[in-house]
């Protein structure tokens, strides 16, 4: 049954229910922007005679407008931003993908970008400006009011992907000797000085050291006379401004935090990170892992063709060297292949099965490292398990592929050779699939980035070496 | 500078600051559970003479205890749960990985599991019981109090991975004609009847239809006389109980929600989903995508060896069929390979480059589909872009590999043949890398699951066919 099923409204015999349904039908948003709406707006955009698209765009929510900008072709995007640019809610730009952000903002006047930044919370403003060219950044910063300029210049001093870049400078902090009643009176009087949204009250001492954190629901359910310091959570999770964002996300996730205070190197409160920033980080990091495993530098979905091509070229080039290494192994056995051409037919199977079995183990290990489930205490158990899994599957596929090769080429020995090679390669696949990322992590390399290439080298080289080597011994 | 730098404490000349630092040092938790602590506890566990481990485990937070249970070997886990099981906070079990949850709970008495479930919020209780065997579920349900039993039995009627399974039944809802003062008085009086945490107040009419939602900070900053209905958010995001959890996560992310009301098919309020449930979903879904792309059924990090082996076997078996298909293509050209053994040496390079270039395009497309950035309106542009990227990289590697082959085997024609095959295979890699997941998505299949196998088949078959086919025409 859908939300606005007319049958249901007819059934309803009190006006209250009918009214409720109408209201729900009005306010419940459809999930996402439909392709029909996009088509309607691009048609209106291309009709230069009138400005029909402006009304259509104004009807969209913030997230939908961002979606629209991302999904329409470059020409339509330009004409949308040219005539409608000033009417677009500044929040929309925060929702855009990094590549689209850079290209749309770079096409604007610095003063216009400064206006957009001034309308945002400090964390969102920083997020927008940090992706732009340094020259352009400076031009924009000159146009900003002193207050925002200082916030942004300070923000840019924190390392990229650190908590300092994520935090907003707007927060609610109260002294520990206050009561609930005093906090409520303060919030009612503060009005526009408060952040647009907040989820916890931070308790500080006169030197701005954080003494505790109180979720808003604890304030609301307590009597006015209740002392603030008695309401603080048992555990305090302050985040140093230079902490890596991935680490901060790990703390939020483990502790189920809604927001957390950020402190400087003197432990003084300087900002707040909220759960929505953290959801972005989680998305970003998961995306990065997926992309790196496939040899892509972050998502290049919105990246221009030439920059996409060249970034992918680099990884494919590394892969070419790997592939040539495997070819050199094959070339050692060219005399053997010349005599038994069946070897050339079957050899890719051994390499491919090793590569795939290894990738399975590797992916599980890379994720377990990223989520900190894999650490020193269980390293050996994990490598051991993966090696056993590889061995068991190796035996299974040795039997299957051995029988197939025997029947196909009418040679028992060929079947035995491919079976033995399959077991050897799948044992190494399990061992190295788990071992390579663990080793890379231990020496401080990013396991998601280079594991796949190293693993493929191992499974190709060992696959060809075992199969062709055994063949040259037992079949010639 | 670290949190508990003693130099800093000495510098501090007011007792207040020193005290603050001590407090911070005490309450700020180290991120994650250290390997040293794990070792200390397992040593204590193995020392059967005394119960030293109990005090150590009691010192850990909930997330750390869960971490400990997951990271120690099976034997230690059993002895920890045997003697200390009753002392472990029921919340800990919610933090465990699904596989560990199942194995630890299945080893307990149904009455003990029922005690654990009774101590949890309804969503966490449901999350624990839904993974157990149906027989065991029934035994546990019999031991529950009527109130919890009904909540769990109802919860189990919702489809797996639906919003109904995620939601908690504990929420705060008030009628729209109340004032802020009345809401605050109600919350102060309600005491233990309130959920343990809540982030928004839901506004309902007498028939439990949702009329609006109010973040707690809006209540706190408003005067007592303010009418509740004037504070509700402009947009209402109710979630139908049968909505897929991935869809619900998409809404939370787009709109930056902290919590959202869940409604039944009559649009009546039945529960609430909070951001922490959604973070779990986002993690789960990203993990699923990564794993599926590698041919693993969800993370099997904590899964037993035999069940891991058999689940991976299935995917490797599909891969074996693919590899055999490629071998059949090679076998068509066995006479050609017999004459020019260099072809056997070089052919894996063409196939491997195609496979890798295709995987790059495929991964970007699969993620863009998962995040709904890829839809009907930009399908053709995306496939077009990937085909151009493939073509450009194909030309680049055709030149590089052509020259290498020419020099290695001293044959200009061999260089031209491998160059041409490289271009052909990388064009198809780009086209199919983007096209296959889009096609699978359109026909309602899961693009993450089968794209990789289909793509490898294409790039292997086309790679071998183009290279060996051209060679048999131009080199013989």
PDB file of C-alpha atoms in Angstrom, chain B residues 146-392:
ATOM      1  CA  UNK B 146       4.934 -11.241  27.052  1.00  0.00           C
ATOM      2  CA  UNK B 147       5.859  -7.640  26.175  1.00  0.00           C
ATOM      3  CA  UNK B 148       9.242  -8.453  24.675  1.00  0.00           C
ATOM      4  CA  UNK B 149       7.936 -11.630  23.059  1.00  0.00           C
ATOM      5  CA  UNK B 150       5.278  -9.691  21.144  1.00  0.00           C
ATOM      6  CA  UNK B 151       7.790  -7.041  20.039  1.00  0.00           C
ATOM      7  CA  UNK B 152      10.195  -9.686  18.748  1.00  0.00           C
ATOM      8  CA  UNK B 153       7.562 -11.827  17.079  1.00  0.00           C
ATOM      9  CA  UNK B 154       6.190  -8.773  15.303  1.00  0.00           C
ATOM     10  CA  UNK B 155       9.669  -7.642  14.349  1.00  0.00           C
ATOM     11  CA  UNK B 156      10.426 -11.021  12.775  1.00  0.00           C
ATOM     12  CA  UNK B 157       7.399 -10.621  10.477  1.00  0.00           C
ATOM     13  CA  UNK B 158       9.156  -7.763   8.617  1.00  0.00           C
ATOM     14  CA  UNK B 159      11.328  -8.803   5.661  1.00  0.00           C
ATOM     15  CA  UNK B 160      15.055  -9.209   6.338  1.00  0.00           C
ATOM     16  CA  UNK B 161      17.075  -6.038   5.718  1.00  0.00           C
ATOM     17  CA  UNK B 162      13.907  -3.913   5.938  1.00  0.00           C
ATOM     18  CA  UNK B 163      13.361  -0.746   7.975  1.00  0.00           C
ATOM     19  CA  UNK B 164      11.045  -2.744  10.287  1.00  0.00           C
ATOM     20  CA  UNK B 165      13.969  -4.879  11.393  1.00  0.00           C
ATOM     21  CA  UNK B 166      16.157  -1.835  12.072  1.00  0.00           C
ATOM     22  CA  UNK B 167      13.717   0.257  14.062  1.00  0.00           C
ATOM     23  CA  UNK B 168      13.330   0.397  17.813  1.00  0.00           C
ATOM     24  CA  UNK B 169       9.844   0.471  19.289  1.00  0.00           C
ATOM     25  CA  UNK B 170      10.851   2.949  21.978  1.00  0.00           C
ATOM     26  CA  UNK B 171      10.204   6.536  20.879  1.00  0.00           C
ATOM     27  CA  UNK B 172       8.922   9.889  22.149  1.00  0.00           C
ATOM     28  CA  UNK B 173       5.728  11.081  20.470  1.00  0.00           C
ATOM     29  CA  UNK B 174       3.512  13.992  21.504  1.00  0.00           C
ATOM     30  CA  UNK B 175       0.226  15.454  20.216  1.00  0.00           C
ATOM     31  CA  UNK B 176       0.488  18.484  17.951  1.00  0.00           C
ATOM     32  CA  UNK B 177      -1.594  20.760  20.178  1.00  0.00           C
ATOM     33  CA  UNK B 178       0.943  20.608  23.042  1.00  0.00           C
ATOM     34  CA  UNK B 179       3.319  23.452  23.892  1.00  0.00           C
ATOM     35  CA  UNK B 180       7.075  23.275  24.506  1.00  0.00           C
ATOM     36  CA  UNK B 181       6.422  23.650  28.252  1.00  0.00           C
ATOM     37  CA  UNK B 182       4.042  20.705  28.273  1.00  0.00           C
ATOM     38  CA  UNK B 183       6.560  18.530  26.382  1.00  0.00           C
ATOM     39  CA  UNK B 184       9.329  19.370  28.858  1.00  0.00           C
ATOM     40  CA  UNK B 185       7.045  18.641  31.820  1.00  0.00           C
ATOM     41  CA  UNK B 186       6.047  15.342  30.229  1.00  0.00           C
ATOM     42  CA  UNK B 187       9.665  14.312  29.647  1.00  0.00           C
ATOM     43  CA  UNK B 188      10.637  15.200  33.233  1.00  0.00           C
ATOM     44  CA  UNK B 189       7.727  13.140  34.599  1.00  0.00           C
ATOM     45  CA  UNK B 190       8.116  10.155  32.262  1.00  0.00           C
ATOM     46  CA  UNK B 191      11.450   9.036  33.716  1.00  0.00           C
ATOM     47  CA  UNK B 192      12.198   5.411  32.938  1.00  0.00           C
ATOM     48  CA  UNK B 193       9.384   5.106  30.387  1.00  0.00           C
ATOM     49  CA  UNK B 194      11.502   7.048  27.878  1.00  0.00           C
ATOM     50  CA  UNK B 195      13.932   5.349  25.470  1.00  0.00           C
ATOM     51  CA  UNK B 196      17.526   5.229  26.713  1.00  0.00           C
ATOM     52  CA  UNK B 197      18.479   7.799  24.042  1.00  0.00           C
ATOM     53  CA  UNK B 198      16.374   9.915  21.681  1.00  0.00           C
ATOM     54  CA  UNK B 199      17.200  12.707  19.270  1.00  0.00           C
ATOM     55  CA  UNK B 200      13.910  13.974  17.882  1.00  0.00           C
ATOM     56  CA  UNK B 201      10.366  14.367  19.164  1.00  0.00           C
ATOM     57  CA  UNK B 202       7.711  12.939  16.868  1.00  0.00           C
ATOM     58  CA  UNK B 203       4.439  14.836  16.547  1.00  0.00           C
ATOM     59  CA  UNK B 204       1.355  12.647  16.046  1.00  0.00           C
ATOM     60  CA  UNK B 205      -2.411  12.989  15.832  1.00  0.00           C
ATOM     61  CA  UNK B 206      -4.794  10.883  17.954  1.00  0.00           C
ATOM     62  CA  UNK B 207      -4.705   8.069  15.381  1.00  0.00           C
ATOM     63  CA  UNK B 208      -0.899   7.848  15.561  1.00  0.00           C
ATOM     64  CA  UNK B 209      -0.378   9.354  12.125  1.00  0.00           C
ATOM     65  CA  UNK B 210       2.902  11.246  12.019  1.00  0.00           C
ATOM     66  CA  UNK B 211       2.389  15.000  11.595  1.00  0.00           C
ATOM     67  CA  UNK B 212       5.966  16.168  12.019  1.00  0.00           C
ATOM     68  CA  UNK B 213       9.351  15.776  13.625  1.00  0.00           C
ATOM     69  CA  UNK B 214      11.246  18.175  15.908  1.00  0.00           C
ATOM     70  CA  UNK B 215      14.986  17.961  16.662  1.00  0.00           C
ATOM     71  CA  UNK B 216      15.590  18.324  20.403  1.00  0.00           C
ATOM     72  CA  UNK B 217      17.633  21.507  19.944  1.00  0.00           C
ATOM     73  CA  UNK B 218      14.539  23.263  18.571  1.00  0.00           C
ATOM     74  CA  UNK B 219      12.638  22.387  21.743  1.00  0.00           C
ATOM     75  CA  UNK B 220      15.460  23.603  23.957  1.00  0.00           C
ATOM     76  CA  UNK B 221      15.842  26.968  22.291  1.00  0.00           C
ATOM     77  CA  UNK B 222      12.110  27.753  22.285  1.00  0.00           C
ATOM     78  CA  UNK B 223       9.980  29.421  24.942  1.00  0.00           C
ATOM     79  CA  UNK B 224       7.636  27.294  27.066  1.00  0.00           C
ATOM     80  CA  UNK B 225       4.588  28.917  25.467  1.00  0.00           C
ATOM     81  CA  UNK B 226       5.685  28.008  21.915  1.00  0.00           C
ATOM     82  CA  UNK B 227       3.241  25.678  20.135  1.00  0.00           C
ATOM     83  CA  UNK B 228       4.723  22.334  19.135  1.00  0.00           C
ATOM     84  CA  UNK B 229       3.197  22.319  15.661  1.00  0.00           C
ATOM     85  CA  UNK B 230       5.035  25.543  14.797  1.00  0.00           C
ATOM     86  CA  UNK B 231       8.396  23.883  15.471  1.00  0.00           C
ATOM     87  CA  UNK B 232       8.146  20.879  13.156  1.00  0.00           C
ATOM     88  CA  UNK B 233      10.609  20.575  10.289  1.00  0.00           C
ATOM     89  CA  UNK B 234       9.364  21.627   6.865  1.00  0.00           C
ATOM     90  CA  UNK B 235      10.020  18.247   5.330  1.00  0.00           C
ATOM     91  CA  UNK B 236       8.795  15.037   6.908  1.00  0.00           C
ATOM     92  CA  UNK B 237      10.703  11.854   6.211  1.00  0.00           C
ATOM     93  CA  UNK B 238       8.591   8.928   7.347  1.00  0.00           C
ATOM     94  CA  UNK B 239       9.950   5.510   6.480  1.00  0.00           C
ATOM     95  CA  UNK B 240       7.574   2.638   5.631  1.00  0.00           C
ATOM     96  CA  UNK B 241       8.425  -0.465   7.707  1.00  0.00           C
ATOM     97  CA  UNK B 242       8.839  -2.602   4.599  1.00  0.00           C
ATOM     98  CA  UNK B 243      11.319  -0.224   2.923  1.00  0.00           C
ATOM     99  CA  UNK B 244      14.693  -1.791   2.156  1.00  0.00           C
ATOM    100  CA  UNK B 245      17.356  -0.732   4.663  1.00  0.00           C
ATOM    101  CA  UNK B 246      19.614   0.503   1.861  1.00  0.00           C
ATOM    102  CA  UNK B 247      16.846   2.854   0.710  1.00  0.00           C
ATOM    103  CA  UNK B 248      16.376   4.081   4.300  1.00  0.00           C
ATOM    104  CA  UNK B 249      20.118   4.734   4.587  1.00  0.00           C
ATOM    105  CA  UNK B 250      19.984   6.703   1.337  1.00  0.00           C
ATOM    106  CA  UNK B 251      17.277   8.995   2.801  1.00  0.00           C
ATOM    107  CA  UNK B 252      19.201   9.500   6.064  1.00  0.00           C
ATOM    108  CA  UNK B 253      22.355  10.381   4.177  1.00  0.00           C
ATOM    109  CA  UNK B 254      20.736  12.750   1.702  1.00  0.00           C
ATOM    110  CA  UNK B 255      18.801  14.620   4.350  1.00  0.00           C
ATOM    111  CA  UNK B 256      21.331  14.425   7.194  1.00  0.00           C
ATOM    112  CA  UNK B 257      18.726  12.882   9.526  1.00  0.00           C
ATOM    113  CA  UNK B 258      19.434  11.976  13.129  1.00  0.00           C
ATOM    114  CA  UNK B 259      16.369   9.781  13.492  1.00  0.00           C
ATOM    115  CA  UNK B 260      13.222   9.124  11.472  1.00  0.00           C
ATOM    116  CA  UNK B 261       9.775   7.742  12.316  1.00  0.00           C
ATOM    117  CA  UNK B 262       8.801   4.351  10.873  1.00  0.00           C
ATOM    118  CA  UNK B 263       5.172   3.785   9.873  1.00  0.00           C
ATOM    119  CA  UNK B 264       3.069   0.703   9.089  1.00  0.00           C
ATOM    120  CA  UNK B 265       0.978   0.213   5.957  1.00  0.00           C
ATOM    121  CA  UNK B 266      -1.781   2.359   7.527  1.00  0.00           C
ATOM    122  CA  UNK B 267       0.750   5.152   8.043  1.00  0.00           C
ATOM    123  CA  UNK B 268       0.661   4.786  11.813  1.00  0.00           C
ATOM    124  CA  UNK B 269       3.794   5.339  13.858  1.00  0.00           C
ATOM    125  CA  UNK B 270       5.307   2.033  15.000  1.00  0.00           C
ATOM    126  CA  UNK B 271       8.941   2.861  15.699  1.00  0.00           C
ATOM    127  CA  UNK B 272      12.011   4.944  15.115  1.00  0.00           C
ATOM    128  CA  UNK B 273      15.269   4.392  13.238  1.00  0.00           C
ATOM    129  CA  UNK B 274      18.309   6.216  14.607  1.00  0.00           C
ATOM    130  CA  UNK B 275      21.547   7.291  12.914  1.00  0.00           C
ATOM    131  CA  UNK B 276      23.634   4.595  14.625  1.00  0.00           C
ATOM    132  CA  UNK B 277      21.514   1.854  12.994  1.00  0.00           C
ATOM    133  CA  UNK B 278      22.073   3.616   9.684  1.00  0.00           C
ATOM    134  CA  UNK B 279      25.846   3.782  10.129  1.00  0.00           C
ATOM    135  CA  UNK B 280      25.768  -0.007  10.568  1.00  0.00           C
ATOM    136  CA  UNK B 281      23.762  -0.343   7.354  1.00  0.00           C
ATOM    137  CA  UNK B 282      26.167   1.889   5.422  1.00  0.00           C
ATOM    138  CA  UNK B 283      29.115  -0.182   6.661  1.00  0.00           C
ATOM    139  CA  UNK B 284      27.327  -3.410   5.826  1.00  0.00           C
ATOM    140  CA  UNK B 285      26.355  -2.344   2.322  1.00  0.00           C
ATOM    141  CA  UNK B 286      29.799  -0.986   1.422  1.00  0.00           C
ATOM    142  CA  UNK B 287      31.336  -4.192   2.789  1.00  0.00           C
ATOM    143  CA  UNK B 288      28.904  -6.283   0.741  1.00  0.00           C
ATOM    144  CA  UNK B 289      29.829  -4.438  -2.459  1.00  0.00           C
ATOM    145  CA  UNK B 290      33.568  -4.877  -1.867  1.00  0.00           C
ATOM    146  CA  UNK B 291      33.149  -8.551  -1.043  1.00  0.00           C
ATOM    147  CA  UNK B 292      30.841  -9.345  -3.937  1.00  0.00           C
ATOM    148  CA  UNK B 293      33.212  -7.736  -6.421  1.00  0.00           C
ATOM    149  CA  UNK B 294      35.882 -10.140  -5.166  1.00  0.00           C
ATOM    150  CA  UNK B 295      33.584 -13.172  -5.154  1.00  0.00           C
ATOM    151  CA  UNK B 296      33.094 -13.466  -1.400  1.00  0.00           C
ATOM    152  CA  UNK B 297      29.632 -13.773   0.188  1.00  0.00           C
ATOM    153  CA  UNK B 298      29.815 -10.954   2.720  1.00  0.00           C
ATOM    154  CA  UNK B 299      32.793 -10.852   5.057  1.00  0.00           C
ATOM    155  CA  UNK B 300      33.726 -14.376   6.162  1.00  0.00           C
ATOM    156  CA  UNK B 301      36.449 -13.075   8.469  1.00  0.00           C
ATOM    157  CA  UNK B 302      34.895 -14.785  11.505  1.00  0.00           C
ATOM    158  CA  UNK B 303      33.387 -17.689   9.603  1.00  0.00           C
ATOM    159  CA  UNK B 304      34.499 -21.289  10.226  1.00  0.00           C
ATOM    160  CA  UNK B 305      36.998 -22.820   7.782  1.00  0.00           C
ATOM    161  CA  UNK B 306      34.702 -25.344   6.092  1.00  0.00           C
ATOM    162  CA  UNK B 307      31.839 -22.966   5.560  1.00  0.00           C
ATOM    163  CA  UNK B 308      34.291 -20.333   4.218  1.00  0.00           C
ATOM    164  CA  UNK B 309      35.816 -22.891   1.861  1.00  0.00           C
ATOM    165  CA  UNK B 310      32.505 -24.056   0.432  1.00  0.00           C
ATOM    166  CA  UNK B 311      31.119 -20.540  -0.059  1.00  0.00           C
ATOM    167  CA  UNK B 312      34.258 -19.476  -1.929  1.00  0.00           C
ATOM    168  CA  UNK B 313      34.312 -22.732  -3.908  1.00  0.00           C
ATOM    169  CA  UNK B 314      31.035 -21.803  -5.596  1.00  0.00           C
ATOM    170  CA  UNK B 315      32.419 -18.563  -6.979  1.00  0.00           C
ATOM    171  CA  UNK B 316      35.709 -20.125  -8.025  1.00  0.00           C
ATOM    172  CA  UNK B 317      33.738 -22.802  -9.850  1.00  0.00           C
ATOM    173  CA  UNK B 318      31.993 -20.154 -11.957  1.00  0.00           C
ATOM    174  CA  UNK B 319      35.415 -18.672 -12.614  1.00  0.00           C
ATOM    175  CA  UNK B 320      36.704 -22.078 -13.706  1.00  0.00           C
ATOM    176  CA  UNK B 321      34.028 -22.259 -16.386  1.00  0.00           C
ATOM    177  CA  UNK B 322      35.077 -18.801 -17.595  1.00  0.00           C
ATOM    178  CA  UNK B 323      38.718 -19.837 -17.697  1.00  0.00           C
ATOM    179  CA  UNK B 324      37.869 -22.999 -19.629  1.00  0.00           C
ATOM    180  CA  UNK B 325      35.919 -20.918 -22.153  1.00  0.00           C
ATOM    181  CA  UNK B 326      39.034 -18.807 -22.699  1.00  0.00           C
ATOM    182  CA  UNK B 327      41.109 -22.002 -23.092  1.00  0.00           C
ATOM    183  CA  UNK B 328      38.750 -23.274 -25.758  1.00  0.00           C
ATOM    184  CA  UNK B 329      39.371 -20.045 -27.681  1.00  0.00           C
ATOM    185  CA  UNK B 330      43.119 -20.648 -27.388  1.00  0.00           C
ATOM    186  CA  UNK B 331      42.732 -24.251 -28.562  1.00  0.00           C
ATOM    187  CA  UNK B 332      41.273 -23.004 -31.875  1.00  0.00           C
ATOM    188  CA  UNK B 333      44.704 -21.570 -32.606  1.00  0.00           C
ATOM    189  CA  UNK B 334      46.907 -24.469 -31.439  1.00  0.00           C
ATOM    190  CA  UNK B 335      48.433 -24.904 -34.908  1.00  0.00           C
ATOM    191  CA  UNK B 336      49.404 -21.233 -34.987  1.00  0.00           C
ATOM    192  CA  UNK B 337      50.945 -21.395 -31.486  1.00  0.00           C
ATOM    193  CA  UNK B 338      52.894 -24.530 -32.450  1.00  0.00           C
ATOM    194  CA  UNK B 339      54.530 -22.500 -35.254  1.00  0.00           C
ATOM    195  CA  UNK B 340      55.127 -19.296 -33.283  1.00  0.00           C
ATOM    196  CA  UNK B 341      55.631 -20.051 -29.608  1.00  0.00           C
ATOM    197  CA  UNK B 342      56.101 -16.315 -28.893  1.00  0.00           C
ATOM    198  CA  UNK B 343      52.310 -16.075 -29.104  1.00  0.00           C
ATOM    199  CA  UNK B 344      51.951 -18.301 -26.028  1.00  0.00           C
ATOM    200  CA  UNK B 345      54.442 -16.106 -24.213  1.00  0.00           C
ATOM    201  CA  UNK B 346      52.671 -12.826 -25.028  1.00  0.00           C
ATOM    202  CA  UNK B 347      49.001 -13.774 -25.013  1.00  0.00           C
ATOM    203  CA  UNK B 348      48.442 -13.500 -21.223  1.00  0.00           C
ATOM    204  CA  UNK B 349      49.567  -9.833 -21.397  1.00  0.00           C
ATOM    205  CA  UNK B 350      46.725  -8.835 -23.723  1.00  0.00           C
ATOM    206  CA  UNK B 351      44.133 -10.664 -21.612  1.00  0.00           C
ATOM    207  CA  UNK B 352      45.467  -9.302 -18.318  1.00  0.00           C
ATOM    208  CA  UNK B 353      45.553  -5.665 -19.470  1.00  0.00           C
ATOM    209  CA  UNK B 354      41.976  -5.971 -20.720  1.00  0.00           C
ATOM    210  CA  UNK B 355      40.843  -7.519 -17.447  1.00  0.00           C
ATOM    211  CA  UNK B 356      42.417  -4.775 -15.372  1.00  0.00           C
ATOM    212  CA  UNK B 357      41.264  -1.851 -17.498  1.00  0.00           C
ATOM    213  CA  UNK B 358      37.759  -3.343 -17.494  1.00  0.00           C
ATOM    214  CA  UNK B 359      37.776  -3.772 -13.711  1.00  0.00           C
ATOM    215  CA  UNK B 360      38.612  -0.086 -13.261  1.00  0.00           C
ATOM    216  CA  UNK B 361      35.590   0.977 -15.310  1.00  0.00           C
ATOM    217  CA  UNK B 362      33.415  -1.692 -13.703  1.00  0.00           C
ATOM    218  CA  UNK B 363      34.211  -0.695 -10.120  1.00  0.00           C
ATOM    219  CA  UNK B 364      33.433   2.968 -10.754  1.00  0.00           C
ATOM    220  CA  UNK B 365      30.132   2.022 -12.425  1.00  0.00           C
ATOM    221  CA  UNK B 366      29.100  -0.427  -9.669  1.00  0.00           C
ATOM    222  CA  UNK B 367      29.685   2.223  -6.979  1.00  0.00           C
ATOM    223  CA  UNK B 368      27.871   4.905  -8.978  1.00  0.00           C
ATOM    224  CA  UNK B 369      24.888   2.572  -9.292  1.00  0.00           C
ATOM    225  CA  UNK B 370      24.962   1.789  -5.561  1.00  0.00           C
ATOM    226  CA  UNK B 371      25.012   5.505  -4.689  1.00  0.00           C
ATOM    227  CA  UNK B 372      22.349   6.278  -7.308  1.00  0.00           C
ATOM    228  CA  UNK B 373      24.652   8.684  -9.121  1.00  0.00           C
ATOM    229  CA  UNK B 374      24.210   6.596 -12.240  1.00  0.00           C
ATOM    230  CA  UNK B 375      20.676   6.524 -13.669  1.00  0.00           C
ATOM    231  CA  UNK B 376      18.891   6.601 -17.012  1.00  0.00           C
ATOM    232  CA  UNK B 377      19.805  10.199 -17.833  1.00  0.00           C
ATOM    233  CA  UNK B 378      23.570   9.725 -17.722  1.00  0.00           C
ATOM    234  CA  UNK B 379      23.925   6.055 -18.772  1.00  0.00           C
ATOM    235  CA  UNK B 380      25.038   6.772 -22.320  1.00  0.00           C
ATOM    236  CA  UNK B 381      27.455   9.500 -21.278  1.00  0.00           C
ATOM    237  CA  UNK B 382      29.093   7.159 -18.752  1.00  0.00           C
ATOM    238  CA  UNK B 383      29.447   4.251 -21.183  1.00  0.00           C
ATOM    239  CA  UNK B 384      30.759   6.685 -23.796  1.00  0.00           C
ATOM    240  CA  UNK B 385      33.324   8.141 -21.414  1.00  0.00           C
ATOM    241  CA  UNK B 386      34.579   4.716 -20.329  1.00  0.00           C
ATOM    242  CA  UNK B 387      34.878   3.570 -23.925  1.00  0.00           C
ATOM    243  CA  UNK B 388      36.948   6.649 -24.801  1.00  0.00           C
ATOM    244  CA  UNK B 389      39.162   6.180 -21.722  1.00  0.00           C
ATOM    245  CA  UNK B 390      39.659   2.523 -22.727  1.00  0.00           C
ATOM    246  CA  UNK B 391      40.499   3.515 -26.292  1.00  0.00           C
ATOM    247  CA  UNK B 392      43.032   6.149 -25.227  1.00  0.00           C
TER     248      UNK B 392
END
